[in-house]
Tab-separated table of C-alpha atoms in Angstrom:
chain	number	residue	atom	x	y	z
X	1	VAL	CA	37.174	44.468	-48.035
X	2	ARG	CA	34.609	45.130	-50.760
X	3	SER	CA	32.767	41.928	-49.939
X	4	ALA	CA	32.703	42.868	-46.273
X	5	LEU	CA	31.157	46.208	-47.213
X	6	LYS	CA	28.502	44.452	-49.282
X	7	VAL	CA	27.664	42.242	-46.326
X	8	ALA	CA	27.533	45.315	-44.106
X	9	GLN	CA	25.158	46.944	-46.574
X	10	ALA	CA	22.934	43.902	-46.329
X	11	ALA	CA	22.801	44.634	-42.608
X	12	ALA	CA	20.812	47.761	-43.358
X	13	GLN	CA	18.287	45.683	-45.272
X	14	MET	CA	18.040	43.142	-42.469
X	15	GLN	CA	17.944	45.757	-39.716
X	16	ALA	CA	14.171	45.822	-39.475
X	17	MET	CA	13.956	42.024	-39.449
X	18	VAL	CA	16.645	41.667	-36.777
X	19	SER	CA	15.237	44.353	-34.514
X	20	HIS	CA	11.727	42.873	-34.706
X	21	ARG	CA	12.787	39.264	-34.590
X	22	VAL	CA	10.850	37.034	-32.281
X	23	SER	CA	12.653	34.945	-29.710
X	24	ARG	CA	14.630	32.137	-31.326
X	25	GLU	CA	13.297	28.664	-30.769
X	26	ASP	CA	15.437	26.621	-28.463
X	27	SER	CA	16.626	23.332	-29.831
X	28	THR	CA	18.533	20.581	-28.120
X	29	PHE	CA	21.562	21.732	-30.126
X	30	LYS	CA	21.393	25.266	-28.765
X	31	VAL	CA	20.763	24.002	-25.227
X	32	GLU	CA	23.809	21.691	-25.498
X	33	VAL	CA	26.063	24.488	-26.757
X	34	LEU	CA	24.925	26.930	-24.067
X	35	LYS	CA	25.548	24.291	-21.389
X	36	LEU	CA	29.045	23.708	-22.791
X	37	LEU	CA	29.744	27.473	-22.824
X	38	LYS	CA	28.609	27.806	-19.185
X	39	GLU	CA	30.961	24.962	-18.274
X	40	VAL	CA	33.843	26.664	-20.102
X	41	SER	CA	33.128	29.860	-18.160
X	42	GLU	CA	33.200	27.961	-14.867
X	43	GLU	CA	36.328	25.968	-15.790
X	44	THR	CA	38.316	29.005	-16.950
X	45	GLY	CA	36.966	31.578	-14.496
X	46	VAL	CA	36.180	33.922	-17.401
X	47	GLU	CA	32.822	35.662	-16.970
X	48	ALA	CA	30.248	34.952	-19.676
X	49	LYS	CA	27.006	36.777	-20.371
X	50	PHE	CA	24.173	35.316	-22.388
X	51	ASP	CA	21.796	36.899	-24.931
X	52	VAL	CA	23.602	40.231	-25.013
X	53	PRO	CA	23.919	42.775	-27.825
X	54	VAL	CA	27.405	42.989	-29.326
X	55	ASP	CA	27.060	46.160	-31.388
X	56	GLN	CA	26.501	49.779	-30.428
X	57	LYS	CA	23.037	49.882	-32.008
X	58	ARG	CA	22.080	46.739	-30.050
X	59	LEU	CA	20.812	44.973	-33.190
X	60	PHE	CA	22.904	41.814	-33.026
X	61	ILE	CA	22.360	39.534	-30.046
X	62	SER	CA	25.175	37.175	-29.123
X	63	ASP	CA	24.158	33.889	-27.546
X	64	CYS	CA	27.245	34.081	-25.320
X	65	LEU	CA	29.814	36.815	-24.726
X	66	PHE	CA	32.980	35.936	-22.823
X	67	LEU	CA	34.322	39.066	-21.149
X	68	VAL	CA	37.975	38.548	-22.040
X	69	PRO	CA	39.997	41.718	-21.337
X	70	ASP	CA	40.998	43.559	-24.539
X	71	SER	CA	39.324	41.020	-26.864
X	72	PRO	CA	35.902	39.692	-25.821
X	73	LEU	CA	34.675	36.530	-27.528
X	74	SER	CA	31.146	36.399	-28.916
X	75	ILE	CA	29.517	33.075	-29.790
X	76	PHE	CA	26.544	32.868	-32.164
X	77	VAL	CA	24.724	29.520	-32.162
X	78	ALA	CA	23.581	29.293	-35.773
X	79	THR	CA	20.507	27.097	-35.714
X	80	SER	CA	19.504	28.317	-39.182
X	81	THR	CA	20.914	29.936	-42.302
X	82	GLU	CA	19.407	33.246	-41.169
X	83	ARG	CA	21.143	33.057	-37.799
X	84	LEU	CA	24.468	32.304	-39.511
X	85	LEU	CA	23.966	35.355	-41.730
X	86	GLU	CA	23.202	37.393	-38.624
X	87	ALA	CA	26.557	36.283	-37.165
X	88	GLU	CA	28.305	37.367	-40.366
X	89	LEU	CA	26.591	40.745	-40.292
X	90	ALA	CA	27.486	41.214	-36.628
X	91	TRP	CA	31.132	40.394	-37.372
X	92	SER	CA	31.156	42.884	-40.266
X	93	GLU	CA	29.634	45.582	-38.060
X	94	LEU	CA	32.186	44.915	-35.303
X	95	ARG	CA	35.056	45.208	-37.816
X	96	ARG	CA	33.570	48.403	-39.309
X	97	ALA	CA	33.324	49.954	-35.852
X	98	GLY	CA	36.882	48.913	-34.920
X	99	ASP	CA	35.578	46.755	-32.070
X	100	PRO	CA	38.111	44.122	-30.894
X	101	THR	CA	35.399	41.530	-30.130
X	102	ARG	CA	36.107	38.202	-31.806
X	103	LEU	CA	33.136	36.262	-33.145
X	104	PHE	CA	32.708	32.504	-33.499
X	105	ALA	CA	29.673	30.929	-35.126
X	106	VAL	CA	28.772	27.325	-34.406
X	107	VAL	CA	26.452	25.203	-36.539
X	108	GLU	CA	25.110	21.799	-35.613
X	109	ASP	CA	25.723	20.317	-39.039
X	110	ALA	CA	26.916	22.115	-42.174
X	111	LYS	CA	24.374	20.242	-44.312
X	112	GLN	CA	21.524	21.511	-42.150
X	113	VAL	CA	22.507	25.173	-42.586
X	114	GLY	CA	23.985	24.795	-46.057
X	115	LEU	CA	27.519	23.814	-47.054
X	116	LYS	CA	28.108	26.948	-49.138
X	117	GLN	CA	26.840	29.190	-46.364
X	118	VAL	CA	29.139	27.554	-43.807
X	119	GLU	CA	32.144	27.810	-46.129
X	120	ARG	CA	31.363	31.487	-46.780
X	121	ALA	CA	30.921	32.176	-43.078
X	122	ASP	CA	34.617	31.564	-42.408
X	123	TYR	CA	35.316	34.765	-44.363
X	124	PHE	CA	32.846	36.783	-42.275
X	125	THR	CA	33.444	35.424	-38.764
X	126	ASP	CA	36.679	34.817	-36.901
X	127	LYS	CA	35.847	31.109	-37.106
X	128	THR	CA	32.829	28.969	-37.903
X	129	TYR	CA	32.700	25.600	-36.167
X	130	ARG	CA	30.749	22.473	-36.938
X	131	TYR	CA	29.493	21.074	-33.637
X	132	ARG	CA	28.041	17.580	-34.056
X	133	ASP	CA	30.821	14.972	-33.657
X	134	TRP	CA	33.326	17.798	-32.990
X	135	GLU	CA	32.113	18.882	-29.540
X	136	GLU	CA	35.492	18.501	-27.805
X	137	ILE	CA	37.319	20.391	-30.559
X	138	PHE	CA	34.823	23.242	-30.195
X	139	ARG	CA	35.162	23.181	-26.383
X	140	ASP	CA	38.982	23.288	-26.615
X	141	ALA	CA	38.913	26.104	-29.164
X	142	VAL	CA	36.657	28.233	-26.966
X	143	LYS	CA	38.747	27.511	-23.868
X	144	ARG	CA	41.982	28.424	-25.673
X	145	SER	CA	40.351	31.596	-26.983
X	146	VAL	CA	39.157	32.827	-23.602
X	147	LYS	CA	42.148	31.610	-21.584
X	148	PRO	CA	45.097	30.488	-23.751
X	149	GLU	CA	46.718	28.345	-21.049
X	150	ALA	CA	43.466	26.363	-20.502
X	151	THR	CA	42.939	22.912	-22.000
X	152	THR	CA	40.453	20.143	-21.273
X	153	HIS	CA	43.114	17.455	-20.834
């Protein structure tokens, strides 16, 4: 709990940076993940919105928000260490506010973002997924999270 509060305090320091952040550069990784998330929305029939704020102050922008009744699912595509930290801060803010939104972060490769950062992120997100070479596992996890009876097989 104390660590979560420290992370939340860091949110105040990053607030100016997040609110003035320029548009994130698209990469093939992010494009692939967004395409997969759109497919999951179509396959499950669960509405998804893209590039939407997840907190009341509208500081943290989710790449995808599945509108699951009672427990929405937010996906942050962490193309950098900073974006992964932003996901952690968003998760901490959601918990502080008592918001039931679940938050998954997805990184292309743990080495690219930093192994320690990815390991730490599991404490400050509902789950952090590695994407490259694990695409189907990520797809299945998202499908099960938005519609538990859904599977890809």
